[in-house]
Amino acid sequence: PTITTTASTPVAQVSYPSATLKPGDRGAQVTTLQRALASLGFSPGKVDGDYGAGTQSAVSRFQRFNHLTSDGVLGPATLRALVNALRGP
């Protein structure tokens, strides 16, 4: 007899930044932002903890997609939209 098993793959929980961020910022919060953007399909390029041009561009694309002002800055409205997008439907 053939035994078929199906493994359930747990969905990875993606964390999100806990503060607003802007170009020029560096550190763990920026790395978290970059990973969150990448998980949503808005690749910032290299995940390096540096809020440079790639991250700014990814934030701008995310903002346009969510009908927000596209300034490339992770302000309060963009952070709320990011959290909601990561939480899913």
Backbone as XML, in Angstrom:
<?xml version="1.0"?>
<chain id="A" units="angstrom">
  <residue number="1" name="PRO">
    <atom name="N" x="0.826" y="-1.199" z="0.000"/>
    <atom name="CA" x="0.000" y="0.000" z="0.000"/>
    <atom name="C" x="0.870" y="1.264" z="0.000"/>
  </residue>
  <residue number="2" name="THR">
    <atom name="N" x="0.360" y="2.284" z="-0.636"/>
    <atom name="CA" x="1.063" y="3.564" z="-0.675"/>
    <atom name="C" x="0.476" y="4.493" z="0.370"/>
  </residue>
  <residue number="3" name="ILE">
    <atom name="N" x="1.359" y="5.060" z="1.174"/>
    <atom name="CA" x="0.907" y="5.999" z="2.198"/>
    <atom name="C" x="1.304" y="7.399" z="1.751"/>
  </residue>
  <residue number="4" name="THR">
    <atom name="N" x="0.337" y="8.256" z="1.673"/>
    <atom name="CA" x="0.604" y="9.632" z="1.257"/>
    <atom name="C" x="0.456" y="10.547" z="2.460"/>
  </residue>
  <residue number="5" name="THR">
    <atom name="N" x="1.457" y="11.342" z="2.679"/>
    <atom name="CA" x="1.372" y="12.311" z="3.761"/>
    <atom name="C" x="1.529" y="13.697" z="3.162"/>
  </residue>
  <residue number="6" name="THR">
    <atom name="N" x="0.861" y="14.629" z="3.743"/>
    <atom name="CA" x="1.012" y="16.011" z="3.295"/>
    <atom name="C" x="1.564" y="16.811" z="4.455"/>
  </residue>
  <residue number="7" name="ALA">
    <atom name="N" x="2.666" y="17.444" z="4.204"/>
    <atom name="CA" x="3.276" y="18.277" z="5.241"/>
    <atom name="C" x="2.745" y="19.692" z="5.102"/>
  </residue>
  <residue number="8" name="SER">
    <atom name="N" x="2.396" y="20.259" z="6.195"/>
    <atom name="CA" x="1.952" y="21.648" z="6.133"/>
    <atom name="C" x="3.144" y="22.546" z="6.425"/>
  </residue>
  <residue number="9" name="THR">
    <atom name="N" x="3.337" y="23.486" z="5.545"/>
    <atom name="CA" x="4.454" y="24.410" z="5.710"/>
    <atom name="C" x="3.966" y="25.616" z="6.492"/>
  </residue>
  <residue number="10" name="PRO">
    <atom name="N" x="4.584" y="25.892" z="7.626"/>
    <atom name="CA" x="4.129" y="27.060" z="8.384"/>
    <atom name="C" x="4.424" y="28.350" z="7.614"/>
  </residue>
  <residue number="11" name="VAL">
    <atom name="N" x="3.509" y="29.272" z="7.691"/>
    <atom name="CA" x="3.700" y="30.566" z="7.034"/>
    <atom name="C" x="4.625" y="31.397" z="7.914"/>
  </residue>
  <residue number="12" name="ALA">
    <atom name="N" x="5.673" y="31.881" z="7.311"/>
    <atom name="CA" x="6.636" y="32.686" z="8.071"/>
    <atom name="C" x="5.987" y="34.009" z="8.472"/>
  </residue>
  <residue number="13" name="GLN">
    <atom name="N" x="6.155" y="34.355" z="9.702"/>
    <atom name="CA" x="5.637" y="35.628" z="10.189"/>
    <atom name="C" x="6.682" y="36.698" z="9.902"/>
  </residue>
  <residue number="14" name="VAL">
    <atom name="N" x="6.302" y="37.661" z="9.088"/>
    <atom name="CA" x="7.232" y="38.740" z="8.760"/>
    <atom name="C" x="6.991" y="39.880" z="9.735"/>
  </residue>
  <residue number="15" name="SER">
    <atom name="N" x="8.051" y="40.350" z="10.360"/>
    <atom name="CA" x="7.901" y="41.458" z="11.295"/>
    <atom name="C" x="7.936" y="42.772" z="10.523"/>
  </residue>
  <residue number="16" name="TYR">
    <atom name="N" x="7.585" y="43.827" z="11.201"/>
    <atom name="CA" x="7.539" y="45.142" z="10.572"/>
    <atom name="C" x="8.212" y="46.148" z="11.492"/>
  </residue>
  <residue number="17" name="PRO">
    <atom name="N" x="8.659" y="47.258" z="10.923"/>
    <atom name="CA" x="9.325" y="48.270" z="11.756"/>
    <atom name="C" x="8.360" y="48.830" z="12.800"/>
  </residue>
  <residue number="18" name="SER">
    <atom name="N" x="8.913" y="49.245" z="13.924"/>
    <atom name="CA" x="8.081" y="49.803" z="14.993"/>
    <atom name="C" x="8.158" y="51.328" z="15.024"/>
  </residue>
  <residue number="19" name="ALA">
    <atom name="N" x="8.876" y="51.893" z="14.069"/>
    <atom name="CA" x="9.035" y="53.349" z="14.049"/>
    <atom name="C" x="9.044" y="53.840" z="12.603"/>
  </residue>
  <residue number="20" name="THR">
    <atom name="N" x="8.804" y="55.125" z="12.433"/>
    <atom name="CA" x="8.898" y="55.712" z="11.106"/>
    <atom name="C" x="10.377" y="55.801" z="10.715"/>
  </residue>
  <residue number="21" name="LEU">
    <atom name="N" x="10.630" y="55.712" z="9.419"/>
    <atom name="CA" x="12.006" y="55.709" z="8.911"/>
    <atom name="C" x="12.093" y="56.583" z="7.677"/>
  </residue>
  <residue number="22" name="LYS">
    <atom name="N" x="13.307" y="57.045" z="7.388"/>
    <atom name="CA" x="13.505" y="57.916" z="6.230"/>
    <atom name="C" x="14.858" y="57.619" z="5.598"/>
  </residue>
  <residue number="23" name="PRO">
    <atom name="N" x="15.013" y="58.058" z="4.329"/>
    <atom name="CA" x="16.302" y="57.845" z="3.670"/>
    <atom name="C" x="17.455" y="58.386" z="4.523"/>
  </residue>
  <residue number="24" name="GLY">
    <atom name="N" x="18.530" y="57.620" z="4.563"/>
    <atom name="CA" x="19.690" y="57.987" z="5.369"/>
    <atom name="C" x="19.735" y="57.239" z="6.689"/>
  </residue>
  <residue number="25" name="ASP">
    <atom name="N" x="18.570" y="56.694" z="7.127"/>
    <atom name="CA" x="18.550" y="55.914" z="8.362"/>
    <atom name="C" x="19.287" y="54.602" z="8.141"/>
  </residue>
  <residue number="26" name="ARG">
    <atom name="N" x="19.796" y="54.034" z="9.236"/>
    <atom name="CA" x="20.518" y="52.771" z="9.176"/>
    <atom name="C" x="20.146" y="51.937" z="10.395"/>
  </residue>
  <residue number="27" name="GLY">
    <atom name="N" x="20.322" y="50.629" z="10.266"/>
    <atom name="CA" x="20.178" y="49.770" z="11.430"/>
    <atom name="C" x="19.132" y="48.688" z="11.287"/>
  </residue>
  <residue number="28" name="ALA">
    <atom name="N" x="18.840" y="48.055" z="12.418"/>
    <atom name="CA" x="17.954" y="46.891" z="12.456"/>
    <atom name="C" x="16.546" y="47.216" z="11.970"/>
  </residue>
  <residue number="29" name="GLN">
    <atom name="N" x="16.032" y="48.403" z="12.291"/>
    <atom name="CA" x="14.680" y="48.764" z="11.851"/>
    <atom name="C" x="14.620" y="48.853" z="10.326"/>
  </residue>
  <residue number="30" name="VAL">
    <atom name="N" x="15.688" y="49.359" z="9.716"/>
    <atom name="CA" x="15.738" y="49.445" z="8.253"/>
    <atom name="C" x="15.805" y="48.041" z="7.656"/>
  </residue>
  <residue number="31" name="THR">
    <atom name="N" x="16.586" y="47.165" z="8.253"/>
    <atom name="CA" x="16.661" y="45.773" z="7.791"/>
    <atom name="C" x="15.285" y="45.133" z="7.852"/>
  </residue>
  <residue number="32" name="THR">
    <atom name="N" x="14.553" y="45.362" z="8.943"/>
    <atom name="CA" x="13.200" y="44.833" z="9.097"/>
    <atom name="C" x="12.293" y="45.381" z="8.001"/>
  </residue>
  <residue number="33" name="LEU">
    <atom name="N" x="12.391" y="46.676" z="7.722"/>
    <atom name="CA" x="11.612" y="47.294" z="6.647"/>
    <atom name="C" x="11.937" y="46.642" z="5.304"/>
  </residue>
  <residue number="34" name="GLN">
    <atom name="N" x="13.221" y="46.462" z="5.023"/>
    <atom name="CA" x="13.634" y="45.883" z="3.744"/>
    <atom name="C" x="13.091" y="44.465" z="3.579"/>
  </residue>
  <residue number="35" name="ARG">
    <atom name="N" x="13.151" y="43.678" z="4.625"/>
    <atom name="CA" x="12.627" y="42.305" z="4.551"/>
    <atom name="C" x="11.113" y="42.312" z="4.356"/>
  </residue>
  <residue number="36" name="ALA">
    <atom name="N" x="10.432" y="43.221" z="5.046"/>
    <atom name="CA" x="8.974" y="43.313" z="4.919"/>
    <atom name="C" x="8.587" y="43.702" z="3.492"/>
  </residue>
  <residue number="37" name="LEU">
    <atom name="N" x="9.262" y="44.692" z="2.935"/>
    <atom name="CA" x="8.976" y="45.117" z="1.562"/>
    <atom name="C" x="9.215" y="43.968" z="0.587"/>
  </residue>
  <residue number="38" name="ALA">
    <atom name="N" x="10.330" y="43.274" z="0.749"/>
    <atom name="CA" x="10.654" y="42.159" z="-0.145"/>
    <atom name="C" x="9.592" y="41.064" z="-0.058"/>
  </residue>
  <residue number="39" name="SER">
    <atom name="N" x="9.097" y="40.791" z="1.149"/>
    <atom name="CA" x="8.095" y="39.733" z="1.323"/>
    <atom name="C" x="6.784" y="40.081" z="0.635"/>
  </residue>
  <residue number="40" name="LEU">
    <atom name="N" x="6.557" y="41.374" z="0.419"/>
    <atom name="CA" x="5.327" y="41.842" z="-0.236"/>
    <atom name="C" x="5.519" y="42.061" z="-1.738"/>
  </residue>
  <residue number="41" name="GLY">
    <atom name="N" x="6.723" y="41.773" z="-2.238"/>
    <atom name="CA" x="6.978" y="41.915" z="-3.660"/>
    <atom name="C" x="7.536" y="43.260" z="-4.083"/>
  </residue>
  <residue number="42" name="PHE">
    <atom name="N" x="7.969" y="44.059" z="-3.123"/>
    <atom name="CA" x="8.549" y="45.377" z="-3.421"/>
    <atom name="C" x="10.032" y="45.320" z="-3.054"/>
  </residue>
  <residue number="43" name="SER">
    <atom name="N" x="10.813" y="44.673" z="-3.889"/>
    <atom name="CA" x="12.217" y="44.438" z="-3.563"/>
    <atom name="C" x="13.007" y="45.734" z="-3.414"/>
  </residue>
  <residue number="44" name="PRO">
    <atom name="N" x="13.685" y="45.887" z="-2.270"/>
    <atom name="CA" x="14.528" y="47.061" z="-2.067"/>
    <atom name="C" x="15.956" y="46.839" z="-2.558"/>
  </residue>
  <residue number="45" name="GLY">
    <atom name="N" x="16.203" y="45.666" z="-3.161"/>
    <atom name="CA" x="17.574" y="45.314" z="-3.519"/>
    <atom name="C" x="18.214" y="44.603" z="-2.349"/>
  </residue>
  <residue number="46" name="LYS">
    <atom name="N" x="19.463" y="44.893" z="-2.092"/>
    <atom name="CA" x="20.199" y="44.227" z="-1.021"/>
    <atom name="C" x="19.637" y="44.605" z="0.355"/>
  </residue>
  <residue number="47" name="VAL">
    <atom name="N" x="19.380" y="43.598" z="1.180"/>
    <atom name="CA" x="18.933" y="43.828" z="2.557"/>
    <atom name="C" x="20.182" y="44.073" z="3.390"/>
  </residue>
  <residue number="48" name="ASP">
    <atom name="N" x="20.464" y="45.359" z="3.624"/>
    <atom name="CA" x="21.733" y="45.714" z="4.261"/>
    <atom name="C" x="21.584" y="46.696" z="5.424"/>
  </residue>
  <residue number="49" name="GLY">
    <atom name="N" x="20.344" y="47.041" z="5.794"/>
    <atom name="CA" x="20.149" y="47.951" z="6.914"/>
    <atom name="C" x="20.437" y="49.403" z="6.585"/>
  </residue>
  <residue number="50" name="ASP">
    <atom name="N" x="20.575" y="49.719" z="5.303"/>
    <atom name="CA" x="20.873" y="51.089" z="4.874"/>
    <atom name="C" x="19.708" y="51.604" z="4.033"/>
  </residue>
  <residue number="51" name="TYR">
    <atom name="N" x="19.036" y="52.632" z="4.512"/>
    <atom name="CA" x="17.882" y="53.206" z="3.809"/>
    <atom name="C" x="18.413" y="54.088" z="2.681"/>
  </residue>
  <residue number="52" name="GLY">
    <atom name="N" x="18.840" y="53.424" z="1.610"/>
    <atom name="CA" x="19.384" y="54.126" z="0.456"/>
    <atom name="C" x="18.367" y="54.228" z="-0.664"/>
  </residue>
  <residue number="53" name="ALA">
    <atom name="N" x="18.870" y="54.427" z="-1.870"/>
    <atom name="CA" x="18.009" y="54.651" z="-3.040"/>
    <atom name="C" x="17.098" y="53.456" z="-3.322"/>
  </residue>
  <residue number="54" name="GLY">
    <atom name="N" x="17.606" y="52.235" z="-3.172"/>
    <atom name="CA" x="16.793" y="51.051" z="-3.447"/>
    <atom name="C" x="15.618" y="50.931" z="-2.489"/>
  </residue>
  <residue number="55" name="THR">
    <atom name="N" x="15.878" y="51.180" z="-1.225"/>
    <atom name="CA" x="14.811" y="51.114" z="-0.222"/>
    <atom name="C" x="13.818" y="52.244" z="-0.439"/>
  </residue>
  <residue number="56" name="GLN">
    <atom name="N" x="14.313" y="53.427" z="-0.735"/>
    <atom name="CA" x="13.434" y="54.568" z="-0.990"/>
    <atom name="C" x="12.527" y="54.280" z="-2.189"/>
  </residue>
  <residue number="57" name="SER">
    <atom name="N" x="13.089" y="53.690" z="-3.232"/>
    <atom name="CA" x="12.315" y="53.342" z="-4.416"/>
    <atom name="C" x="11.253" y="52.286" z="-4.089"/>
  </residue>
  <residue number="58" name="ALA">
    <atom name="N" x="11.630" y="51.282" z="-3.305"/>
    <atom name="CA" x="10.681" y="50.229" z="-2.921"/>
    <atom name="C" x="9.542" y="50.806" z="-2.088"/>
  </residue>
  <residue number="59" name="VAL">
    <atom name="N" x="9.868" y="51.714" z="-1.163"/>
    <atom name="CA" x="8.827" y="52.357" z="-0.350"/>
    <atom name="C" x="7.908" y="53.181" z="-1.256"/>
  </residue>
  <residue number="60" name="SER">
    <atom name="N" x="8.471" y="53.895" z="-2.213"/>
    <atom name="CA" x="7.661" y="54.694" z="-3.145"/>
    <atom name="C" x="6.704" y="53.811" z="-3.944"/>
  </residue>
  <residue number="61" name="ARG">
    <atom name="N" x="7.207" y="52.667" z="-4.420"/>
    <atom name="CA" x="6.348" y="51.743" z="-5.175"/>
    <atom name="C" x="5.232" y="51.205" z="-4.282"/>
  </residue>
  <residue number="62" name="PHE">
    <atom name="N" x="5.573" y="50.853" z="-3.047"/>
    <atom name="CA" x="4.569" y="50.376" z="-2.096"/>
    <atom name="C" x="3.521" y="51.464" z="-1.853"/>
  </residue>
  <residue number="63" name="GLN">
    <atom name="N" x="3.975" y="52.706" z="-1.706"/>
    <atom name="CA" x="3.051" y="53.818" z="-1.466"/>
    <atom name="C" x="2.102" y="54.002" z="-2.646"/>
  </residue>
  <residue number="64" name="ARG">
    <atom name="N" x="2.635" y="53.996" z="-3.871"/>
    <atom name="CA" x="1.780" y="54.154" z="-5.050"/>
    <atom name="C" x="0.755" y="53.030" z="-5.126"/>
  </residue>
  <residue number="65" name="PHE">
    <atom name="N" x="1.193" y="51.809" z="-4.864"/>
    <atom name="CA" x="0.314" y="50.645" z="-4.902"/>
    <atom name="C" x="-0.837" y="50.799" z="-3.902"/>
  </residue>
  <residue number="66" name="ASN">
    <atom name="N" x="-0.562" y="51.457" z="-2.782"/>
    <atom name="CA" x="-1.557" y="51.630" z="-1.719"/>
    <atom name="C" x="-2.207" y="53.011" z="-1.734"/>
  </residue>
  <residue number="67" name="HIS">
    <atom name="N" x="-2.063" y="53.730" z="-2.839"/>
    <atom name="CA" x="-2.698" y="55.044" z="-3.021"/>
    <atom name="C" x="-2.312" y="56.041" z="-1.940"/>
  </residue>
  <residue number="68" name="LEU">
    <atom name="N" x="-1.028" y="56.021" z="-1.585"/>
    <atom name="CA" x="-0.493" y="56.963" z="-0.605"/>
    <atom name="C" x="0.417" y="57.952" z="-1.322"/>
  </residue>
  <residue number="69" name="THR">
    <atom name="N" x="0.744" y="59.036" z="-0.670"/>
    <atom name="CA" x="1.700" y="59.993" z="-1.223"/>
    <atom name="C" x="3.035" y="59.278" z="-1.402"/>
  </residue>
  <residue number="70" name="SER">
    <atom name="N" x="3.548" y="59.295" z="-2.625"/>
    <atom name="CA" x="4.764" y="58.560" z="-2.950"/>
    <atom name="C" x="5.992" y="59.431" z="-2.723"/>
  </residue>
  <residue number="71" name="ASP">
    <atom name="N" x="6.449" y="59.478" z="-1.452"/>
    <atom name="CA" x="7.618" y="60.301" z="-1.127"/>
    <atom name="C" x="8.827" y="59.454" z="-0.714"/>
  </residue>
  <residue number="72" name="GLY">
    <atom name="N" x="8.650" y="58.133" z="-0.650"/>
    <atom name="CA" x="9.760" y="57.259" z="-0.297"/>
    <atom name="C" x="10.122" y="57.250" z="1.171"/>
  </residue>
  <residue number="73" name="VAL">
    <atom name="N" x="9.292" y="57.885" z="1.989"/>
    <atom name="CA" x="9.530" y="57.962" z="3.439"/>
    <atom name="C" x="8.516" y="57.058" z="4.143"/>
  </residue>
  <residue number="74" name="LEU">
    <atom name="N" x="8.985" y="56.260" z="5.085"/>
    <atom name="CA" x="8.081" y="55.414" z="5.862"/>
    <atom name="C" x="7.521" y="56.244" z="7.012"/>
  </residue>
  <residue number="75" name="GLY">
    <atom name="N" x="6.491" y="57.012" z="6.694"/>
    <atom name="CA" x="5.813" y="57.822" z="7.707"/>
    <atom name="C" x="4.692" y="57.021" z="8.354"/>
  </residue>
  <residue number="76" name="PRO">
    <atom name="N" x="3.910" y="57.661" z="9.218"/>
    <atom name="CA" x="2.852" y="56.948" z="9.947"/>
    <atom name="C" x="1.826" y="56.251" z="9.046"/>
  </residue>
  <residue number="77" name="ALA">
    <atom name="N" x="1.356" y="56.914" z="7.985"/>
    <atom name="CA" x="0.343" y="56.308" z="7.107"/>
    <atom name="C" x="0.922" y="55.115" z="6.349"/>
  </residue>
  <residue number="78" name="THR">
    <atom name="N" x="2.158" y="55.250" z="5.892"/>
    <atom name="CA" x="2.803" y="54.155" z="5.154"/>
    <atom name="C" x="3.084" y="52.989" z="6.094"/>
  </residue>
  <residue number="79" name="LEU">
    <atom name="N" x="3.502" y="53.281" z="7.319"/>
    <atom name="CA" x="3.750" y="52.225" z="8.296"/>
    <atom name="C" x="2.459" y="51.458" z="8.592"/>
  </residue>
  <residue number="80" name="ARG">
    <atom name="N" x="1.338" y="52.172" z="8.752"/>
    <atom name="CA" x="0.045" y="51.511" z="8.987"/>
    <atom name="C" x="-0.309" y="50.602" z="7.807"/>
  </residue>
  <residue number="81" name="ALA">
    <atom name="N" x="-0.120" y="51.106" z="6.576"/>
    <atom name="CA" x="-0.426" y="50.317" z="5.387"/>
    <atom name="C" x="0.471" y="49.082" z="5.318"/>
  </residue>
  <residue number="82" name="LEU">
    <atom name="N" x="1.724" y="49.228" z="5.685"/>
    <atom name="CA" x="2.671" y="48.115" z="5.678"/>
    <atom name="C" x="2.238" y="47.046" z="6.677"/>
  </residue>
  <residue number="83" name="VAL">
    <atom name="N" x="1.899" y="47.462" z="7.871"/>
    <atom name="CA" x="1.455" y="46.524" z="8.909"/>
    <atom name="C" x="0.203" y="45.776" z="8.428"/>
  </residue>
  <residue number="84" name="ASN">
    <atom name="N" x="-0.756" y="46.506" z="7.855"/>
    <atom name="CA" x="-1.982" y="45.886" z="7.369"/>
    <atom name="C" x="-1.694" y="44.905" z="6.246"/>
  </residue>
  <residue number="85" name="ALA">
    <atom name="N" x="-0.795" y="45.260" z="5.324"/>
    <atom name="CA" x="-0.446" y="44.380" z="4.214"/>
    <atom name="C" x="0.218" y="43.100" z="4.728"/>
  </residue>
  <residue number="86" name="LEU">
    <atom name="N" x="1.074" y="43.224" z="5.734"/>
    <atom name="CA" x="1.762" y="42.056" z="6.278"/>
    <atom name="C" x="0.814" y="41.145" z="7.058"/>
  </residue>
  <residue number="87" name="ARG">
    <atom name="N" x="-0.203" y="41.717" z="7.651"/>
    <atom name="CA" x="-1.159" y="40.916" z="8.415"/>
    <atom name="C" x="-2.062" y="40.121" z="7.482"/>
  </residue>
  <residue number="88" name="GLY">
    <atom name="N" x="-2.215" y="40.603" z="6.239"/>
    <atom name="CA" x="-3.011" y="39.896" z="5.254"/>
    <atom name="C" x="-4.498" y="40.119" z="5.422"/>
  </residue>
  <residue number="89" name="PRO">
    <atom name="N" x="-5.274" y="39.403" z="4.595"/>
    <atom name="CA" x="-6.731" y="39.611" z="4.586"/>
    <atom name="C" x="-7.409" y="39.160" z="5.867"/>
  </residue>
</chain>
